[in-house]
Amino acid sequence: LEAAIVADGPAARHSLASALLDGPDATLVELVDNLLDKGVVLDAELVLGLAGVDLVYVRLAALLCAADRVVSSADPVSRRR
Amino acid sequence: MKLYVYAVTDLSPDLTDLSGLQHEPLETAALDRAFAIVGRVADGVPPTRTTLEAQDRLVRAMHERSRSLLPARFGTLVTDEDALRRHPALQQDVLGPALERVRGREQMTLRIVTDRPAVAPVADEPPADPASEGAGRRYLERRRALEALPEEARAVTRAVAALTRGERSQRGSVAGVLATVYHLIDRGRSADYRAKIAEAGTLRQGVSVIVNGPAPAYAFAPEDR
């Protein structure tokens, strides 16, 4: 995955979003967004419990409007959709 | 054993040199005029960076071997083939248009970020269904979706309109992200897409556009049912 800033300003470079989306976590942001918040959803077990999930996912998920996908899955083992 | 679902395709690809997240052999389960790519496992794996990267690599390999592929969400397990075939989301009336939409295409992602205060979130705009809706309605839906986005996002979207074959978008809800726009483009056109974004020029002070891709069409799966 390749990320590129096309146009920005000094303030943007220091924002949380820019830091995450263009920094070392950029690839992880895309992984979390694509694999945990997108894709075909079946009425099946989703192994997305918080146990074993680094807090960075919660932070990234919140940034990507996907917090409910991870944070609401309070059941540490699994959840059903 | 359960079935871990990786993706859905319109044709059964050659998977002989690929193995799953738990090194299980991959196989295809026939659906109604489509196939699910699955592995037989005892249980799922937790979503760590390593497992997310591994599944992404697998899905990309599957994407390269398929003309039309819809990735499944990470961690999707079903009990057996019957459960897979019965599922409403995997019926032809749902899968057919979605597979047609992504055929020969790949996903680009635009994130428009800023240091300005947060904006209120709105729901995803559903993708238009070209098989069942008229051109006028599609135009109006596209226009409505664009109008729901901030001007910065609309300006960037206009710059790549000629390359765009499908679009989904969502506004940000957290300080820093104005919007995320997902585009379907023809495979092999990502360099042209990036060039068009670059040609669009400088945005307002403090506003940035971050381009990612190409990737399989993760954001163009059928809507949740």
XYZ file of C-alpha atoms in Angstrom:
306
model
C 0.000 0.000 0.000
C 1.213 3.418 -0.863
C 0.080 6.623 0.754
C 0.767 10.057 -0.635
C -0.010 13.544 0.566
C -1.195 15.505 -2.419
C -1.707 18.850 -0.798
C -1.509 19.944 2.788
C -0.794 22.684 5.235
C 1.435 22.882 8.286
C -1.394 22.337 10.715
C -2.636 19.263 8.915
C 0.720 17.619 9.213
C 0.363 17.797 12.964
C -3.215 16.601 13.232
C -4.057 13.219 14.626
C -5.521 12.178 11.313
C -2.486 13.108 9.305
C -0.159 11.528 11.813
C -2.039 8.233 11.654
C -2.971 8.190 8.013
C 0.396 9.240 6.687
C 2.649 7.863 9.398
C 3.903 4.416 10.265
C 0.352 3.303 11.054
C -0.931 4.170 7.583
C -0.916 0.594 6.371
C -2.584 -0.560 9.555
C -5.313 2.023 9.065
C -6.064 0.572 5.658
C -5.999 -2.973 7.011
C -8.408 -2.141 9.825
C -10.723 -0.222 7.543
C -10.763 -2.794 4.754
C -10.735 -6.026 6.724
C -12.665 -5.151 9.884
C -15.138 -2.599 8.590
C -15.693 -3.608 4.979
C -16.252 -6.797 3.025
C -19.118 -9.201 2.634
C -20.885 -9.624 5.968
C -22.539 -12.946 6.693
C -24.764 -13.855 9.598
C -21.877 -15.737 11.054
C -19.409 -15.697 13.846
C -17.068 -12.752 13.712
C -13.982 -13.217 15.809
C -13.527 -9.598 16.748
C -13.417 -9.705 20.511
C -11.360 -7.079 22.255
C -9.228 -9.734 23.882
C -5.984 -9.805 22.007
C -6.720 -6.656 20.061
C -4.169 -3.955 20.597
C -5.669 -0.639 21.636
C -4.319 0.851 18.463
C -7.196 -0.825 16.643
C -9.718 0.964 18.818
C -8.002 4.247 18.106
C -7.826 3.581 14.402
C -11.346 2.245 14.248
C -12.657 5.376 15.929
C -10.788 7.483 13.439
C -12.365 5.599 10.583
C -15.910 5.748 11.955
C -15.710 2.028 12.544
C -15.613 2.088 16.310
C -18.812 0.098 16.642
C -17.251 -2.734 14.709
C -14.657 -3.262 17.372
C -15.645 -1.437 20.539
C -19.191 -2.727 20.762
C -18.005 -6.304 20.510
C -17.582 -6.446 24.264
C -17.818 -10.206 24.311
C -14.138 -11.147 24.554
C -14.572 -14.336 22.569
C -16.852 -13.604 19.699
C -20.023 -11.887 18.685
C -22.844 -12.598 16.350
C -24.234 -10.179 13.820
C -14.671 -28.052 11.430
C -16.050 -24.722 10.264
C -15.637 -22.792 7.058
C -13.574 -19.630 7.209
C -14.737 -17.412 4.354
C -12.156 -15.313 2.518
C -13.991 -14.039 -0.521
C -16.679 -14.604 -3.128
C -15.893 -14.824 -6.838
C -17.786 -15.362 -10.070
C -15.406 -18.080 -11.300
C -13.412 -20.649 -9.365
C -9.769 -19.471 -9.382
C -6.658 -21.667 -9.219
C -5.748 -21.766 -5.524
C -3.357 -24.690 -5.536
C -0.302 -22.726 -4.401
C -2.139 -20.727 -1.728
C -2.985 -21.747 1.815
C -5.154 -20.106 4.431
C -4.438 -18.126 7.587
C -3.942 -21.335 9.538
C -2.084 -22.996 6.658
C -5.236 -24.875 5.735
C -5.840 -25.784 2.076
C -8.142 -23.402 0.270
C -11.155 -24.602 -1.632
C -14.169 -23.182 -3.378
C -17.742 -23.807 -2.315
C -20.248 -23.507 -5.137
C -23.019 -20.978 -4.652
C -25.730 -20.030 -7.121
C -23.597 -18.875 -10.098
C -20.728 -17.846 -7.798
C -18.120 -19.391 -5.533
C -16.998 -18.788 -1.967
C -13.299 -19.234 -1.259
C -13.045 -20.985 2.092
C -10.724 -22.907 4.372
C -11.742 -25.601 6.857
C -10.650 -24.606 10.364
C -11.511 -25.473 13.951
C -11.876 -21.828 14.939
C -10.977 -18.321 13.859
C -7.878 -16.301 14.606
C -7.718 -13.004 16.542
C -7.340 -9.779 14.556
C -3.713 -8.922 15.105
C -1.602 -6.924 12.725
C 0.018 -10.144 11.556
C -3.263 -11.902 10.805
C -4.772 -8.831 9.141
C -1.726 -8.505 6.903
C -1.811 -12.210 6.115
C -5.468 -12.127 5.104
C -4.922 -8.992 3.045
C -2.069 -10.702 1.167
C -4.280 -13.714 0.542
C -7.205 -11.654 -0.688
C -4.907 -9.699 -2.993
C -3.566 -12.947 -4.445
C -7.126 -14.163 -4.975
C -8.039 -10.824 -6.533
C -5.203 -11.146 -9.049
C -6.478 -14.571 -10.089
C -10.111 -13.503 -10.383
C -11.840 -11.147 -12.750
C -14.495 -10.401 -10.131
C -13.943 -10.782 -6.387
C -15.686 -9.533 -3.243
C -13.629 -9.936 -0.058
C -15.358 -11.223 3.079
C -14.992 -9.409 6.370
C -12.140 -10.654 8.528
C -13.159 -13.386 10.961
C -16.163 -14.700 9.067
C -16.894 -18.303 10.012
C -19.877 -20.390 8.967
C -20.813 -23.842 10.118
C -20.946 -25.628 6.758
C -21.684 -25.367 3.051
C -25.436 -25.469 3.600
C -25.276 -22.425 5.850
C -23.183 -20.704 3.216
C -25.586 -21.459 0.365
C -28.647 -20.495 2.373
C -27.362 -17.140 3.457
C -29.410 -14.219 2.078
C -26.284 -12.183 1.332
C -24.973 -14.946 -0.945
C -28.019 -15.339 -3.154
C -27.694 -14.538 -6.834
C -29.964 -11.505 -6.708
C -27.581 -9.924 -4.205
C -24.241 -11.291 -5.370
C -24.813 -11.038 -9.111
C -25.030 -7.237 -9.326
C -22.232 -6.819 -6.781
C -19.874 -9.131 -8.683
C -20.771 -7.448 -11.948
C -20.004 -4.069 -10.421
C -16.445 -5.024 -9.424
C -15.617 -7.108 -12.508
C -12.244 -6.054 -13.909
C -11.990 -3.291 -11.324
C -10.061 -2.379 -8.204
C -10.477 0.011 -5.303
C -8.803 3.329 -4.587
C -9.328 5.119 -1.284
C -9.198 8.857 -0.674
C -9.031 10.276 2.822
C -9.581 13.992 3.152
C -8.093 15.163 6.429
C -7.930 18.533 8.120
C -7.076 20.263 11.356
C -10.469 21.971 11.443
C -13.165 21.060 14.019
C -15.061 17.796 13.603
C -18.179 17.459 11.490
C -21.289 15.474 12.246
C -21.274 11.935 10.876
C -23.736 10.686 8.316
C -24.402 7.157 7.174
C -22.694 5.566 4.211
C -24.246 6.391 0.895
C -25.432 3.116 -0.621
C -23.985 2.248 -4.008
C -26.263 2.630 -6.967
C -27.396 -0.603 -8.548
C -26.841 -0.245 -12.289
C -28.815 -3.393 -13.044
C -32.066 -2.191 -11.570
C -32.086 1.580 -11.760
C -32.309 4.078 -14.534
C -29.660 6.534 -15.563
C -31.631 9.492 -14.219
C -32.048 7.975 -10.832
C -28.377 6.997 -10.712
C -27.431 10.547 -11.605
C -29.620 11.981 -8.856
C -28.305 9.525 -6.279
C -24.739 10.271 -7.242
C -25.416 13.977 -7.052
C -27.053 13.619 -3.658
C -24.120 11.578 -2.391
C -21.661 14.150 -3.653
C -23.598 16.993 -2.098
C -23.433 15.220 1.238
C -19.676 15.439 1.130
C -17.633 18.504 2.017
C -16.485 20.664 -0.876
C -12.910 19.434 -0.560
C -14.033 15.872 -1.152
C -16.273 16.863 -4.048
C -13.443 18.721 -5.730
C -11.182 15.703 -5.530
C -13.942 13.372 -6.690
C -14.622 15.547 -9.735
C -10.959 15.333 -10.684
C -11.145 11.559 -11.121
C -14.703 11.307 -12.419
C -13.594 10.052 -15.842
C -11.796 7.113 -14.252
C -14.409 6.294 -11.634
C -16.649 3.258 -12.211
C -18.251 3.219 -8.772
C -18.168 5.246 -5.594
C -18.962 4.962 -1.916
C -18.271 7.621 0.658
C -18.590 8.452 4.297
C -18.058 11.641 6.201
C -15.737 11.645 9.163
C -16.929 11.925 12.718
C -13.650 12.478 14.477
C -11.535 15.611 14.334
C -9.161 15.310 11.460
C -11.115 13.285 8.915
C -13.497 15.218 6.681
C -14.444 12.275 4.524
C -13.349 8.976 3.082
C -14.204 8.218 -0.536
C -13.824 4.777 -2.095
C -13.637 4.534 -5.870
C -13.816 1.607 -8.228
C -11.530 2.049 -11.213
C -10.568 -0.251 -14.073
C -7.659 -2.472 -13.108
C -4.307 -1.037 -14.059
C -5.428 2.611 -13.989
C -4.191 3.527 -10.500
C -1.253 5.556 -11.815
C -3.622 7.598 -13.974
C -5.906 8.031 -10.979
C -3.080 9.322 -8.800
C -1.981 11.662 -11.564
C -5.481 13.133 -11.813
C -5.546 13.715 -8.064
C -2.184 15.436 -8.233
C -3.401 17.594 -11.128
C -6.350 18.723 -9.054
C -3.972 21.098 -7.324
C -3.597 22.469 -3.866
C -6.557 22.401 -1.522
C -7.295 24.845 1.235
C -4.696 25.511 3.890
C -4.767 22.698 6.404
C -6.568 20.209 4.187
C -4.851 17.110 2.881
C -5.781 14.273 0.562
C -4.248 10.885 1.160
C -4.529 8.327 -1.627
C -4.342 4.586 -1.062
C -4.585 1.702 -3.452
C -5.055 -0.162 -5.601
C -6.747 -2.806 -3.492
C -9.426 -5.455 -3.916
C -12.923 -4.005 -3.752
C -13.341 -4.259 0.005
C -15.731 -1.315 0.222
C -18.056 -2.541 -2.513
C -19.526 -5.589 -0.879
C -23.327 -5.802 -0.794
C -24.920 -3.878 2.045
C -25.486 -5.596 5.401
C -28.824 -7.382 5.563
